[in-house]
PDB file of C-alpha atoms in Angstrom:
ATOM      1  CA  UNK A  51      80.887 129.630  94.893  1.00 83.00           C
ATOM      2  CA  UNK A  52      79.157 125.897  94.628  1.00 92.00           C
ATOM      3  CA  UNK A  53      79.542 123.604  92.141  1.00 93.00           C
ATOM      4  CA  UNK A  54      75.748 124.023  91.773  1.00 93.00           C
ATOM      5  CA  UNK A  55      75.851 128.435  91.485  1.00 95.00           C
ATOM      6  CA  UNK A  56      78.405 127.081  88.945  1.00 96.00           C
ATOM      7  CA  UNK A  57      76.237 125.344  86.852  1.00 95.00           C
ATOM      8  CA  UNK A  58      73.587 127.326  87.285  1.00 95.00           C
ATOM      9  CA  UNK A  59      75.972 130.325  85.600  1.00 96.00           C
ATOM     10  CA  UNK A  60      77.168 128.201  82.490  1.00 97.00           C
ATOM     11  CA  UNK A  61      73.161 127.319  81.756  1.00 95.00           C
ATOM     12  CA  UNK A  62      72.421 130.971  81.532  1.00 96.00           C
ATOM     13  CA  UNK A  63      75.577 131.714  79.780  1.00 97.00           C
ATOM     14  CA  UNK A  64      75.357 133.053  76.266  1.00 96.00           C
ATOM     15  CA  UNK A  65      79.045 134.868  75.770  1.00 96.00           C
ATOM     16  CA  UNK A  66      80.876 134.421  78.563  1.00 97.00           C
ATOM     17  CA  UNK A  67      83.968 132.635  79.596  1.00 97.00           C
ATOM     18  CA  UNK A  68      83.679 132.355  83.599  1.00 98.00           C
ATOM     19  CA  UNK A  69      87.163 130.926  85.150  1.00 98.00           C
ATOM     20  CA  UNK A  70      86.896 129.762  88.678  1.00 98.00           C
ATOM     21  CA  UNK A  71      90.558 129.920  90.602  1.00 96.00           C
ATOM     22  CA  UNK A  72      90.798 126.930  92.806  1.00 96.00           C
ATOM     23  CA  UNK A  73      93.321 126.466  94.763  1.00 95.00           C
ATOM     24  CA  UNK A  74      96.640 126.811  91.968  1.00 95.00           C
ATOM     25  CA  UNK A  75      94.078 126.151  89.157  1.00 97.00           C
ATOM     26  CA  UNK A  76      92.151 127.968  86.921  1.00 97.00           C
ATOM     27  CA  UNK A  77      88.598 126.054  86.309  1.00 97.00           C
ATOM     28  CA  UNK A  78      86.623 126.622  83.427  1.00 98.00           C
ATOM     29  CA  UNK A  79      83.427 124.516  82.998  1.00 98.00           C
ATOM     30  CA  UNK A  80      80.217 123.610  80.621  1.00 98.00           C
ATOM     31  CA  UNK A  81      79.866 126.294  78.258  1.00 97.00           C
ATOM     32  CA  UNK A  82      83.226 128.633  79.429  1.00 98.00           C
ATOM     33  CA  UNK A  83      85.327 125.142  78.467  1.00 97.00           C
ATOM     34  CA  UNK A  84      83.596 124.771  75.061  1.00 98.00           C
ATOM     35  CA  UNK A  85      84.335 128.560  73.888  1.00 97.00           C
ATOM     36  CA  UNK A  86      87.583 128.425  75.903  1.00 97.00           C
ATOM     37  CA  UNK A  87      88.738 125.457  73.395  1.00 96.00           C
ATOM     38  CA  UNK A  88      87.786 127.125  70.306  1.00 95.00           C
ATOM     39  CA  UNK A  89      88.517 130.654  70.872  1.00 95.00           C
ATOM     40  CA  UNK A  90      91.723 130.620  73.554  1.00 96.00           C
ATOM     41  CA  UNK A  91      93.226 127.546  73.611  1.00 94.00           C
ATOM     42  CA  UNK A  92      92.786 124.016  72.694  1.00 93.00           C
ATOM     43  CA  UNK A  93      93.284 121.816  76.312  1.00 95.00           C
ATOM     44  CA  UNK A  94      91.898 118.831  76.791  1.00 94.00           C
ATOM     45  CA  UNK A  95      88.748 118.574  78.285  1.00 96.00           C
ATOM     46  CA  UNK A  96      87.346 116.072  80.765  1.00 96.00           C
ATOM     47  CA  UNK A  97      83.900 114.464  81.589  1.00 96.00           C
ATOM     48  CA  UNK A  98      82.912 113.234  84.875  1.00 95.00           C
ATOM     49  CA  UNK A  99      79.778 112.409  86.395  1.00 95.00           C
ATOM     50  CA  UNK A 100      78.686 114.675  89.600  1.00 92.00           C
ATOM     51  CA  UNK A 101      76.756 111.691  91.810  1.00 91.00           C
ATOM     52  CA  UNK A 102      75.212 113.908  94.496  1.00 91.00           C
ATOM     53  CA  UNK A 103      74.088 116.742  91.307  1.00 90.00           C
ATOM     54  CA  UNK A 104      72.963 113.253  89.038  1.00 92.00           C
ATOM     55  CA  UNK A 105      74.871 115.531  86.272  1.00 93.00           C
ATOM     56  CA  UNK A 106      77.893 114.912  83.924  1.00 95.00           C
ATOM     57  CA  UNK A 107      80.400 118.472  83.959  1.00 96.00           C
ATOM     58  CA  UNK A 108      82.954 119.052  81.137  1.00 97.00           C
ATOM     59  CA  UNK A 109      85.787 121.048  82.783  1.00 97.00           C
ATOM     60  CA  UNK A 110      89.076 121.887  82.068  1.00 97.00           C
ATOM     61  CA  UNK A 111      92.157 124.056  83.872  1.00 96.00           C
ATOM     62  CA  UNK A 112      95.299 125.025  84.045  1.00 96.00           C
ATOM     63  CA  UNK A 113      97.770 126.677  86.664  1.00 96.00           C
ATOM     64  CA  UNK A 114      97.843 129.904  88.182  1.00 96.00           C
ATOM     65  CA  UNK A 115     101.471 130.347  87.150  1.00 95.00           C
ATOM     66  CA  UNK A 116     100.327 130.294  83.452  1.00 95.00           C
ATOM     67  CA  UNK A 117      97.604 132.740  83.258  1.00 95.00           C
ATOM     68  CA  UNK A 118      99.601 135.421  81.096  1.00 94.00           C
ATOM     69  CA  UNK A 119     100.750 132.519  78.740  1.00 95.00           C
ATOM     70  CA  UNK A 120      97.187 130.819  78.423  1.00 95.00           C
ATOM     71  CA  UNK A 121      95.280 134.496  78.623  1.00 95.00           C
ATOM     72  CA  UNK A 122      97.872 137.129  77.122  1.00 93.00           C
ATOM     73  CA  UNK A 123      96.738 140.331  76.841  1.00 92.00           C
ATOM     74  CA  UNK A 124      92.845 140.038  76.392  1.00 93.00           C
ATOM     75  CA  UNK A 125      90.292 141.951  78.161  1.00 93.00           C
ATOM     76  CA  UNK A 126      88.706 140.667  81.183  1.00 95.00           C
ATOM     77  CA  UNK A 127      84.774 142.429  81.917  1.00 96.00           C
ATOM     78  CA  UNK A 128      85.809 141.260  86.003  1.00 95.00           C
ATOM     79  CA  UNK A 129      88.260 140.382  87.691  1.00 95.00           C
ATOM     80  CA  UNK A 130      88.910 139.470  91.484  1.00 96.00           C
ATOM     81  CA  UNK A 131      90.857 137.449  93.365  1.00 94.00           C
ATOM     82  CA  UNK A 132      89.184 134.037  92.819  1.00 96.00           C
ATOM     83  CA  UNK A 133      87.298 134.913  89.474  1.00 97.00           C
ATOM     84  CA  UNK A 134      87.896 136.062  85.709  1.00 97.00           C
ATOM     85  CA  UNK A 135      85.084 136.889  83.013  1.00 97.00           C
ATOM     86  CA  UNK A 136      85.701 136.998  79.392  1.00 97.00           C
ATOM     87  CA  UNK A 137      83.927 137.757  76.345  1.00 95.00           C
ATOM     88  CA  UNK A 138      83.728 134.999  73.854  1.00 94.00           C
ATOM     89  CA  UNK A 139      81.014 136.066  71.520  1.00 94.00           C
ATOM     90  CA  UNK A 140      77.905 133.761  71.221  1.00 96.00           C
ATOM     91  CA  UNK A 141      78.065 130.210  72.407  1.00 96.00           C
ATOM     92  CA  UNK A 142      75.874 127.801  70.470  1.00 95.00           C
ATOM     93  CA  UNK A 143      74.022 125.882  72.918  1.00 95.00           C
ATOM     94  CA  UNK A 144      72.907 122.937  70.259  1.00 96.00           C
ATOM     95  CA  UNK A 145      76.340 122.741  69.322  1.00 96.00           C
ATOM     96  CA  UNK A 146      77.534 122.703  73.013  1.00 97.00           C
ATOM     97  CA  UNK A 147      75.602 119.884  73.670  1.00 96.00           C
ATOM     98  CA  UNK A 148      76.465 117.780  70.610  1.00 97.00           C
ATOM     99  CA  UNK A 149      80.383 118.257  71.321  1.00 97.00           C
ATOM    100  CA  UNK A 150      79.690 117.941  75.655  1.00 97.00           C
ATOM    101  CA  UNK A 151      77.475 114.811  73.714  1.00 96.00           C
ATOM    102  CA  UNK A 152      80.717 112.970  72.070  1.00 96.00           C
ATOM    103  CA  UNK A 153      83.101 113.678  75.387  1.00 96.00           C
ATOM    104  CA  UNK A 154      83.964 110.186  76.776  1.00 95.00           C
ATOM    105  CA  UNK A 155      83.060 110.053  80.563  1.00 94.00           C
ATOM    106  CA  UNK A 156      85.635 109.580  82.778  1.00 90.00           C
ATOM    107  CA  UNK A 157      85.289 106.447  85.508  1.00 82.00           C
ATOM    108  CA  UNK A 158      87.514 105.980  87.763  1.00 73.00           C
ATOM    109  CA  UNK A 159      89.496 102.587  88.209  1.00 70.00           C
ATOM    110  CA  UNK A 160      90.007 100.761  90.660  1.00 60.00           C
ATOM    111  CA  UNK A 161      93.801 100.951  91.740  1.00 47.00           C
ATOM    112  CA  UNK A 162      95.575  97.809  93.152  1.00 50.00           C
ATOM    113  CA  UNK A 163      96.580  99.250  97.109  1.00 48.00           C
ATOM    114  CA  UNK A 164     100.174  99.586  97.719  1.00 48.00           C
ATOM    115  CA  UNK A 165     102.274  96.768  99.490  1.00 47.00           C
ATOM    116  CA  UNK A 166     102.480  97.029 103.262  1.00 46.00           C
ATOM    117  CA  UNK A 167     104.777  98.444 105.255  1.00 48.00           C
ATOM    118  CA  UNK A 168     106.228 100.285 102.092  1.00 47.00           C
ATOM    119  CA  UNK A 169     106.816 103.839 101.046  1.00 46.00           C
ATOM    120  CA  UNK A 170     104.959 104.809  98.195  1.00 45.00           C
ATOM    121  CA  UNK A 171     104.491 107.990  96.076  1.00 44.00           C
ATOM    122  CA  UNK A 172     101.053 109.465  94.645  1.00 44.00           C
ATOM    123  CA  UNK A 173     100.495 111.844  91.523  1.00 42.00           C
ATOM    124  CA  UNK A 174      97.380 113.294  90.536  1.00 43.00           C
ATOM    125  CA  UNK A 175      96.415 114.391  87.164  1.00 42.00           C
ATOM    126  CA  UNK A 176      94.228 117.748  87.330  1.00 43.00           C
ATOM    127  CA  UNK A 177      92.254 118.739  84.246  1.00 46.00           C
ATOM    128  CA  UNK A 178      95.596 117.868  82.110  1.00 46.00           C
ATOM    129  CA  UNK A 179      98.041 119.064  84.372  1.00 47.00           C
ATOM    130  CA  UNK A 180     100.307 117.170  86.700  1.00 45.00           C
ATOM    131  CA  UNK A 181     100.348 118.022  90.620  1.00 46.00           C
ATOM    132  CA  UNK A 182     103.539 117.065  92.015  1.00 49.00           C
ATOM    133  CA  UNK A 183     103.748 114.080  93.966  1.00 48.00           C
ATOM    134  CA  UNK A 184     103.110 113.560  97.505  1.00 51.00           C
ATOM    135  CA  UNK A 185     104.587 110.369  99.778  1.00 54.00           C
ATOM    136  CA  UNK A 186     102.674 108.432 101.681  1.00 49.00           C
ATOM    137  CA  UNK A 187     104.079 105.316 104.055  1.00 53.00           C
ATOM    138  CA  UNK A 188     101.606 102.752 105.410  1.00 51.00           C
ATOM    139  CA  UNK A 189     101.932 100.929 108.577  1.00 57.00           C
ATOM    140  CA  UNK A 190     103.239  97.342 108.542  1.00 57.00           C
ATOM    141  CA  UNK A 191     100.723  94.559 109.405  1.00 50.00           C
ATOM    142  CA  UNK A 192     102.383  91.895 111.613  1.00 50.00           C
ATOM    143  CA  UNK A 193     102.565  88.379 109.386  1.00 51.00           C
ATOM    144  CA  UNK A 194      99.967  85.822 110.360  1.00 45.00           C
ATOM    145  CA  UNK A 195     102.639  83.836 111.887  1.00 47.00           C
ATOM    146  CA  UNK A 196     103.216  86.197 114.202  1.00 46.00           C
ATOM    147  CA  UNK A 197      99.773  86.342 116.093  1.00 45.00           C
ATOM    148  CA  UNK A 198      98.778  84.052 118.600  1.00 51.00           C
ATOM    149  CA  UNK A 199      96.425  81.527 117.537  1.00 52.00           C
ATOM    150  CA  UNK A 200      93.612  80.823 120.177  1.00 52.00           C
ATOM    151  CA  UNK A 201      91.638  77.581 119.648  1.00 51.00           C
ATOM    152  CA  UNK A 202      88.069  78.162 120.642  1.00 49.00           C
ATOM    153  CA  UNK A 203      85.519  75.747 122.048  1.00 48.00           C
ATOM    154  CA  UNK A 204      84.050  75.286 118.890  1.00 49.00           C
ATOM    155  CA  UNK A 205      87.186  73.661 117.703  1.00 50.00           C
ATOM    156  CA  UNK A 206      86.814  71.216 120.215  1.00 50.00           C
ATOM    157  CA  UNK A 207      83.884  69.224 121.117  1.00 51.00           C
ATOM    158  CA  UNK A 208      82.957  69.434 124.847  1.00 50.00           C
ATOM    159  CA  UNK A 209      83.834  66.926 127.298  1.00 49.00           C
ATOM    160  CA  UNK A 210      86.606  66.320 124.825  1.00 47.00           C
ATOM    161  CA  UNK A 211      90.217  65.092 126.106  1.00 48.00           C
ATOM    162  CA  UNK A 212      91.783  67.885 124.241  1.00 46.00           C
ATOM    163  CA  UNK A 213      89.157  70.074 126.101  1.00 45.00           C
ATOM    164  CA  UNK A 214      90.010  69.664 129.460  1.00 41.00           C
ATOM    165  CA  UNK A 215      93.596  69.618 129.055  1.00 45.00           C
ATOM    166  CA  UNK A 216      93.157  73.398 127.699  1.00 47.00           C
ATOM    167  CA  UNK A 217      90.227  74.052 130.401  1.00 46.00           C
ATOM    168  CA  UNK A 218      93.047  73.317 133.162  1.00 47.00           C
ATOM    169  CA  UNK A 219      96.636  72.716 132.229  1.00 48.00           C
ATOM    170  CA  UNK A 220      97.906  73.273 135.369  1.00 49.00           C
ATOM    171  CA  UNK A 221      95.913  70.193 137.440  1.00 51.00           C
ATOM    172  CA  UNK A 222      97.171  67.000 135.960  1.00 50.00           C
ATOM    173  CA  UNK A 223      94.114  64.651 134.600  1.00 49.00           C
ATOM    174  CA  UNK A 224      93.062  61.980 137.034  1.00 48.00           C
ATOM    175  CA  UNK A 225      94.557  58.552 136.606  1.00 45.00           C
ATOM    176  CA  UNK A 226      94.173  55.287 138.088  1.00 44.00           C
ATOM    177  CA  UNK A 227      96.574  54.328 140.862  1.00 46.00           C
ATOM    178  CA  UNK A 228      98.505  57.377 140.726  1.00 46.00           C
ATOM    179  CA  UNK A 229     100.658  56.099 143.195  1.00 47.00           C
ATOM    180  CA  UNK A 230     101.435  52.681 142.196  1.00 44.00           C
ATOM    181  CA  UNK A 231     104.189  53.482 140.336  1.00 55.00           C
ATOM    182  CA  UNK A 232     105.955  56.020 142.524  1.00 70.00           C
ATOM    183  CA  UNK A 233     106.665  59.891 141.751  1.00 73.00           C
ATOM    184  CA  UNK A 234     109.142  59.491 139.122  1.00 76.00           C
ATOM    185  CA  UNK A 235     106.445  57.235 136.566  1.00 80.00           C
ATOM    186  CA  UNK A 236     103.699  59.601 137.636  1.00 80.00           C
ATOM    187  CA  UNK A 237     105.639  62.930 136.615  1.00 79.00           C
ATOM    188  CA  UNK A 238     106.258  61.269 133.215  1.00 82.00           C
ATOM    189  CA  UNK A 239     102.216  59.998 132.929  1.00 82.00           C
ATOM    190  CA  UNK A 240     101.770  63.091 133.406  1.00 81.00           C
ATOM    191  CA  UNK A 241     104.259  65.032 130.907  1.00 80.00           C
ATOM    192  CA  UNK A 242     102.695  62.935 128.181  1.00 79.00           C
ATOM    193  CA  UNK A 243      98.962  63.559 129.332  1.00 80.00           C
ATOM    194  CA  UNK A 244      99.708  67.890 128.857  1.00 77.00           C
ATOM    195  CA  UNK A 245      98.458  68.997 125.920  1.00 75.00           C
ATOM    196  CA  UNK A 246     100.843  71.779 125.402  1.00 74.00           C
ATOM    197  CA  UNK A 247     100.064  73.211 121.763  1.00 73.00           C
ATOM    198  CA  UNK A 248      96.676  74.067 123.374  1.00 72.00           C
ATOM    199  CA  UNK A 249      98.206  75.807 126.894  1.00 77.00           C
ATOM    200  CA  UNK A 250      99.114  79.449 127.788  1.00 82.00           C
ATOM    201  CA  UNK A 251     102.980  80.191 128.199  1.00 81.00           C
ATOM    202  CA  UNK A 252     100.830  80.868 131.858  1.00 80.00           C
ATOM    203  CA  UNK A 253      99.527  77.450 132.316  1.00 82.00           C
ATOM    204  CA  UNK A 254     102.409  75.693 131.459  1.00 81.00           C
ATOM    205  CA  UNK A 255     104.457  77.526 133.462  1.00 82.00           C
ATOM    206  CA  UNK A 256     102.101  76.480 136.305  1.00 86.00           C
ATOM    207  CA  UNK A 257     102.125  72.896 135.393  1.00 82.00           C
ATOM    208  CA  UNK A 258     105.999  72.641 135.246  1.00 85.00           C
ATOM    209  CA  UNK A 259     105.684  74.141 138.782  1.00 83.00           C
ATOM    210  CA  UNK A 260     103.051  71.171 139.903  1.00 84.00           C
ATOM    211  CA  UNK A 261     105.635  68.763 138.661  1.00 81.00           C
ATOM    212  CA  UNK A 262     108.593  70.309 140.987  1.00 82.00           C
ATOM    213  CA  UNK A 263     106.592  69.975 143.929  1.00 83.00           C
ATOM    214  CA  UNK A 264     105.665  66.073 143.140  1.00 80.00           C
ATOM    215  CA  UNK A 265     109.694  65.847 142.386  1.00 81.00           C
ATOM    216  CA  UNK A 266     110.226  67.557 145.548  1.00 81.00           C
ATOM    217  CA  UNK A 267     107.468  65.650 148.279  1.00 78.00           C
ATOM    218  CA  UNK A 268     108.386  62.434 146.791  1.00 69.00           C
ATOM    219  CA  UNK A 269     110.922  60.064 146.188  1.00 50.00           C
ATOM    220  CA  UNK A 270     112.159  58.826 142.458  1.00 48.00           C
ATOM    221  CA  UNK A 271     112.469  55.266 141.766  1.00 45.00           C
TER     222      UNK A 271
END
């Protein structure tokens, strides 16, 4: 049965007491919750607002194991597997409304989410009654520090010097009279001219390599 056969029920009801068995629970709403708190037993009800029915329900419930406790011995007109009906004499509908009227509505809060990378445990409260608690364990989230950081053109005007350095690592800038000053002084001119915060482990592998040959076809002064 929908929530909407449901409510179409309680807004014919006159004497009933309709109790809906879902999943461990016994659900009683609308009219069967406001003579089920006068005439059976007193539980707390609770107000929430159905969005896609643009309705508020009052229900209320309790488990499955305690249906002899909560009930006892009284007569049921029907009974099946998933639903009870009781008498409960006439049910004021004016009054029903004042006391559905002075219910608080229930909104539900925003909860702060657990921490990361932590096991946590979740209860729910149904209708009064607590549902044991399930666990739940979230994924850590590598730290910032651990991701790569990729500068991106943006960061660096074009035609820039740190541009080209990260454009191509691995060729050593041009300089003037690159051979004036023998392979040892242009090996070091060239060590300082590497921008290495903005290479791949790749492309400075592959400039360390260009250096070895120029140490290895040349002599050092």
């Amino acid at each position: 049965m929908t929530m909407n056969d449901i409510i179409a029920t309680e807004r014919r009801n006159t004497d009933r007491i309709y109790l809906y068995l879902e999943g461990i629970f016994w659900k009683v709403y609308e009219r069967s919750a406001f003579a089920f708190i006068h005439r059976i037993s007193r539980y707390k009800p609770s107000k929430r607002f159905i969005k896609y029915l643009d309705t508020s329900i009052v229900s209320l419930g309790f488990p499955d194991a305690s249906r002899s406790k909560v009930l006892g011995d009284r007569p049921l007109i029907q009974a099946t597997d998933d639903l009870l009906i009781l008498e409960a004499g006439p049910i004021g509908v004016e009054e029903f409304e004042r006391w559905k009227e002075s219910l608080p509505l229930i909104v539900p809060k925003n909860t702060t989410p657990p921490s990361v990378g932590r096991t946590t445990y979740t209860a729910t409260i149904y209708d009064g009654e607590r549902v044991p608690p399930r666990r739940v364990t979230l994924p850590p989230v590598p730290a910032v520090e651990s991701v790569p950081r990729r500068e991106t053109a943006a960061q660096h005007p074009p035609h820039s010097s740190a541009s080209l350095s990260s454009a191509s690592p691995a060729t050593p800038p041009p300089t003037e009279n690159r051979n004036s000053g023998g392979v040892g002084e242009n090996v070091l001119r060239d060590l300082r001219n590497f921008s290495v915060e903005n290479a791949t482990p790749l492309e400075c592998l592959l400039f360390v390599s260009s250096l070895k040959k120029q140490l290895n076809n040349g002599d050092l002064r």
